[in-house]
């Protein structure tokens, strides 16, 4: 029987992992510049964590989660997003008691959602996210947004715009919820079953409906920004003022609500018209979640964060992939004694910090030189019976094409002396 990967999953083969590693390194470097530390949480959590944090009326929870029972009958879910796990860990590990009140964290890794696979969006996908937990400050909102924009610009995307909105505080949301119910009440019977269920539980989710998105009532629905309390409006005004000071282009998008229940106050998305992604493509987004920590059993601690799908970032990265440098040495033995010596030499070279490999297939020189080319080897080391007897090797520099006989005890010194670009090995 021939096996294939499950639908919605993709093998990342060795010729692609170099590009992934470069993206990961870029993200880690940017986070280091912002003094944001990495955090790693489990790939699966108790199901109730996501129901509580993400919201039991969201599409993620009702339709897209991979949920199963373990051997003791406990409901377990593969993580569909990263914020809930970070928040759970923050509470469980009492990170609110740490000396630094503001904890700046990032994560990257696989997430799981059951939805129709498409380009850049699989059922197992990878996400990079940042969470800044501990302060209800518009300065922290803006720091998160600037970091998000920095990532996108570092990948070379053009025509990038920041879309922002405010959902307000609890007072604002209550006023807005009533305004929405009043607005949709006359047309409730026209809406889909899911929207009718959301009407009482969470009318804000109606605006997120994919079935009724073209209904006339969606276009003229009330806007959250018109129902902000005095303090929520002051917070949002300060966010806009700071973005203006930093000369970061943004659009106040009154239709932006984001798809998860834990959001409050500032929400934002990074949108690009770059042809690589298609016009008006959302690269990623996030917002503030001031009640999530307390809802998960922690103190009343606010947070703000964002996430990017890494497959989308890979598309954005395009051809900006630098080929790997190649290995330092490819060892080419001819005969059994030469192969024994080659094994000792590659072990010694690796212990000295060089990247190297050798031929295990007992091929002739022509086949071995082809491998040296494929591995972009800086040096080819040829060992035949004569070299074994003389205790030397033939070193060929694949850049200058020069070939020279080198005694075994001088191999490391020779490579260090002749390595183009001054390779540094400690």
PDB file of N, CA, C and O in Angstrom, residues 2 29 45 53 126 131 133 160 184 206 208 236 241 263 321 329 339 377 405 412:
ATOM      1  N   UNK A   2       0.566   2.199  -0.878  1.00  0.00           N
ATOM      2  CA  UNK A   2       1.313   3.458  -0.935  1.00  0.00           C
ATOM      3  C   UNK A   2       0.674   4.475   0.006  1.00  0.00           C
ATOM      4  O   UNK A   2      -0.535   4.710  -0.049  1.00  0.00           O
ATOM      5  N   UNK A  29      15.826  37.415  14.868  1.00  0.00           N
ATOM      6  CA  UNK A  29      16.682  38.603  14.937  1.00  0.00           C
ATOM      7  C   UNK A  29      15.858  39.851  15.229  1.00  0.00           C
ATOM      8  O   UNK A  29      16.239  40.679  16.072  1.00  0.00           O
ATOM      9  N   UNK A  45      -3.586  21.096  23.993  1.00  0.00           N
ATOM     10  CA  UNK A  45      -4.039  21.623  25.291  1.00  0.00           C
ATOM     11  C   UNK A  45      -5.411  21.020  25.593  1.00  0.00           C
ATOM     12  O   UNK A  45      -6.029  20.391  24.733  1.00  0.00           O
ATOM     13  N   UNK A  53     -11.050  30.720  25.868  1.00  0.00           N
ATOM     14  CA  UNK A  53     -10.217  31.844  25.439  1.00  0.00           C
ATOM     15  C   UNK A  53     -10.625  32.382  24.076  1.00  0.00           C
ATOM     16  O   UNK A  53     -10.792  33.586  23.887  1.00  0.00           O
ATOM     17  N   UNK A 126       1.936  26.840  10.027  1.00  0.00           N
ATOM     18  CA  UNK A 126       2.899  27.342  10.999  1.00  0.00           C
ATOM     19  C   UNK A 126       2.616  28.814  11.272  1.00  0.00           C
ATOM     20  O   UNK A 126       2.274  29.565  10.362  1.00  0.00           O
ATOM     21  N   UNK A 131       3.380  38.264  21.840  1.00  0.00           N
ATOM     22  CA  UNK A 131       2.447  38.671  22.894  1.00  0.00           C
ATOM     23  C   UNK A 131       3.185  39.600  23.857  1.00  0.00           C
ATOM     24  O   UNK A 131       4.310  39.297  24.273  1.00  0.00           O
ATOM     25  N   UNK A 133       2.410  41.197  27.435  1.00  0.00           N
ATOM     26  CA  UNK A 133       1.428  41.043  28.509  1.00  0.00           C
ATOM     27  C   UNK A 133       1.876  41.816  29.748  1.00  0.00           C
ATOM     28  O   UNK A 133       3.030  41.698  30.182  1.00  0.00           O
ATOM     29  N   UNK A 160       2.507  48.143   1.675  1.00  0.00           N
ATOM     30  CA  UNK A 160       2.030  47.624   2.960  1.00  0.00           C
ATOM     31  C   UNK A 160       1.267  48.719   3.695  1.00  0.00           C
ATOM     32  O   UNK A 160       1.719  49.866   3.774  1.00  0.00           O
ATOM     33  N   UNK A 184     -29.811  44.381  13.602  1.00  0.00           N
ATOM     34  CA  UNK A 184     -30.080  43.122  12.900  1.00  0.00           C
ATOM     35  C   UNK A 184     -31.458  42.526  13.218  1.00  0.00           C
ATOM     36  O   UNK A 184     -31.904  41.609  12.525  1.00  0.00           O
ATOM     37  N   UNK A 206     -21.653  38.081  14.062  1.00  0.00           N
ATOM     38  CA  UNK A 206     -22.453  38.150  12.833  1.00  0.00           C
ATOM     39  C   UNK A 206     -21.655  38.861  11.736  1.00  0.00           C
ATOM     40  O   UNK A 206     -21.694  38.479  10.566  1.00  0.00           O
ATOM     41  N   UNK A 208     -18.696  38.705  11.129  1.00  0.00           N
ATOM     42  CA  UNK A 208     -17.628  37.842  10.650  1.00  0.00           C
ATOM     43  C   UNK A 208     -18.152  36.712   9.757  1.00  0.00           C
ATOM     44  O   UNK A 208     -17.377  35.882   9.292  1.00  0.00           O
ATOM     45  N   UNK A 236      -7.494  55.055  22.043  1.00  0.00           N
ATOM     46  CA  UNK A 236      -7.370  54.901  20.589  1.00  0.00           C
ATOM     47  C   UNK A 236      -6.773  56.154  19.953  1.00  0.00           C
ATOM     48  O   UNK A 236      -5.937  56.073  19.044  1.00  0.00           O
ATOM     49  N   UNK A 241      -2.100  58.990  17.437  1.00  0.00           N
ATOM     50  CA  UNK A 241      -1.122  60.066  17.576  1.00  0.00           C
ATOM     51  C   UNK A 241       0.312  59.513  17.513  1.00  0.00           C
ATOM     52  O   UNK A 241       1.187  60.077  16.840  1.00  0.00           O
ATOM     53  N   UNK A 263     -10.563  39.662  21.873  1.00  0.00           N
ATOM     54  CA  UNK A 263     -10.075  40.999  21.533  1.00  0.00           C
ATOM     55  C   UNK A 263     -10.905  42.110  22.167  1.00  0.00           C
ATOM     56  O   UNK A 263     -12.123  42.004  22.308  1.00  0.00           O
ATOM     57  N   UNK A 321      15.890  34.389  -1.167  1.00  0.00           N
ATOM     58  CA  UNK A 321      16.475  33.253  -0.453  1.00  0.00           C
ATOM     59  C   UNK A 321      17.930  33.123  -0.854  1.00  0.00           C
ATOM     60  O   UNK A 321      18.246  32.950  -2.018  1.00  0.00           O
ATOM     61  N   UNK A 329      34.347  20.702   3.105  1.00  0.00           N
ATOM     62  CA  UNK A 329      35.185  19.669   2.473  1.00  0.00           C
ATOM     63  C   UNK A 329      34.335  18.459   2.092  1.00  0.00           C
ATOM     64  O   UNK A 329      33.493  18.015   2.882  1.00  0.00           O
ATOM     65  N   UNK A 339      38.966   4.511   2.338  1.00  0.00           N
ATOM     66  CA  UNK A 339      37.672   4.785   2.973  1.00  0.00           C
ATOM     67  C   UNK A 339      37.817   4.801   4.497  1.00  0.00           C
ATOM     68  O   UNK A 339      37.226   5.632   5.186  1.00  0.00           O
ATOM     69  N   UNK A 377      30.871  22.144  -2.326  1.00  0.00           N
ATOM     70  CA  UNK A 377      32.036  21.982  -1.454  1.00  0.00           C
ATOM     71  C   UNK A 377      33.138  22.966  -1.831  1.00  0.00           C
ATOM     72  O   UNK A 377      33.431  23.171  -3.016  1.00  0.00           O
ATOM     73  N   UNK A 405      49.241  18.458  -2.787  1.00  0.00           N
ATOM     74  CA  UNK A 405      49.393  17.344  -1.858  1.00  0.00           C
ATOM     75  C   UNK A 405      49.661  17.892  -0.458  1.00  0.00           C
ATOM     76  O   UNK A 405      50.544  18.729  -0.271  1.00  0.00           O
ATOM     77  N   UNK A 412      44.201  20.589   8.663  1.00  0.00           N
ATOM     78  CA  UNK A 412      43.433  21.686   9.269  1.00  0.00           C
ATOM     79  C   UNK A 412      44.098  23.025   8.972  1.00  0.00           C
ATOM     80  O   UNK A 412      43.439  23.994   8.566  1.00  0.00           O
TER      81      UNK A 412
END
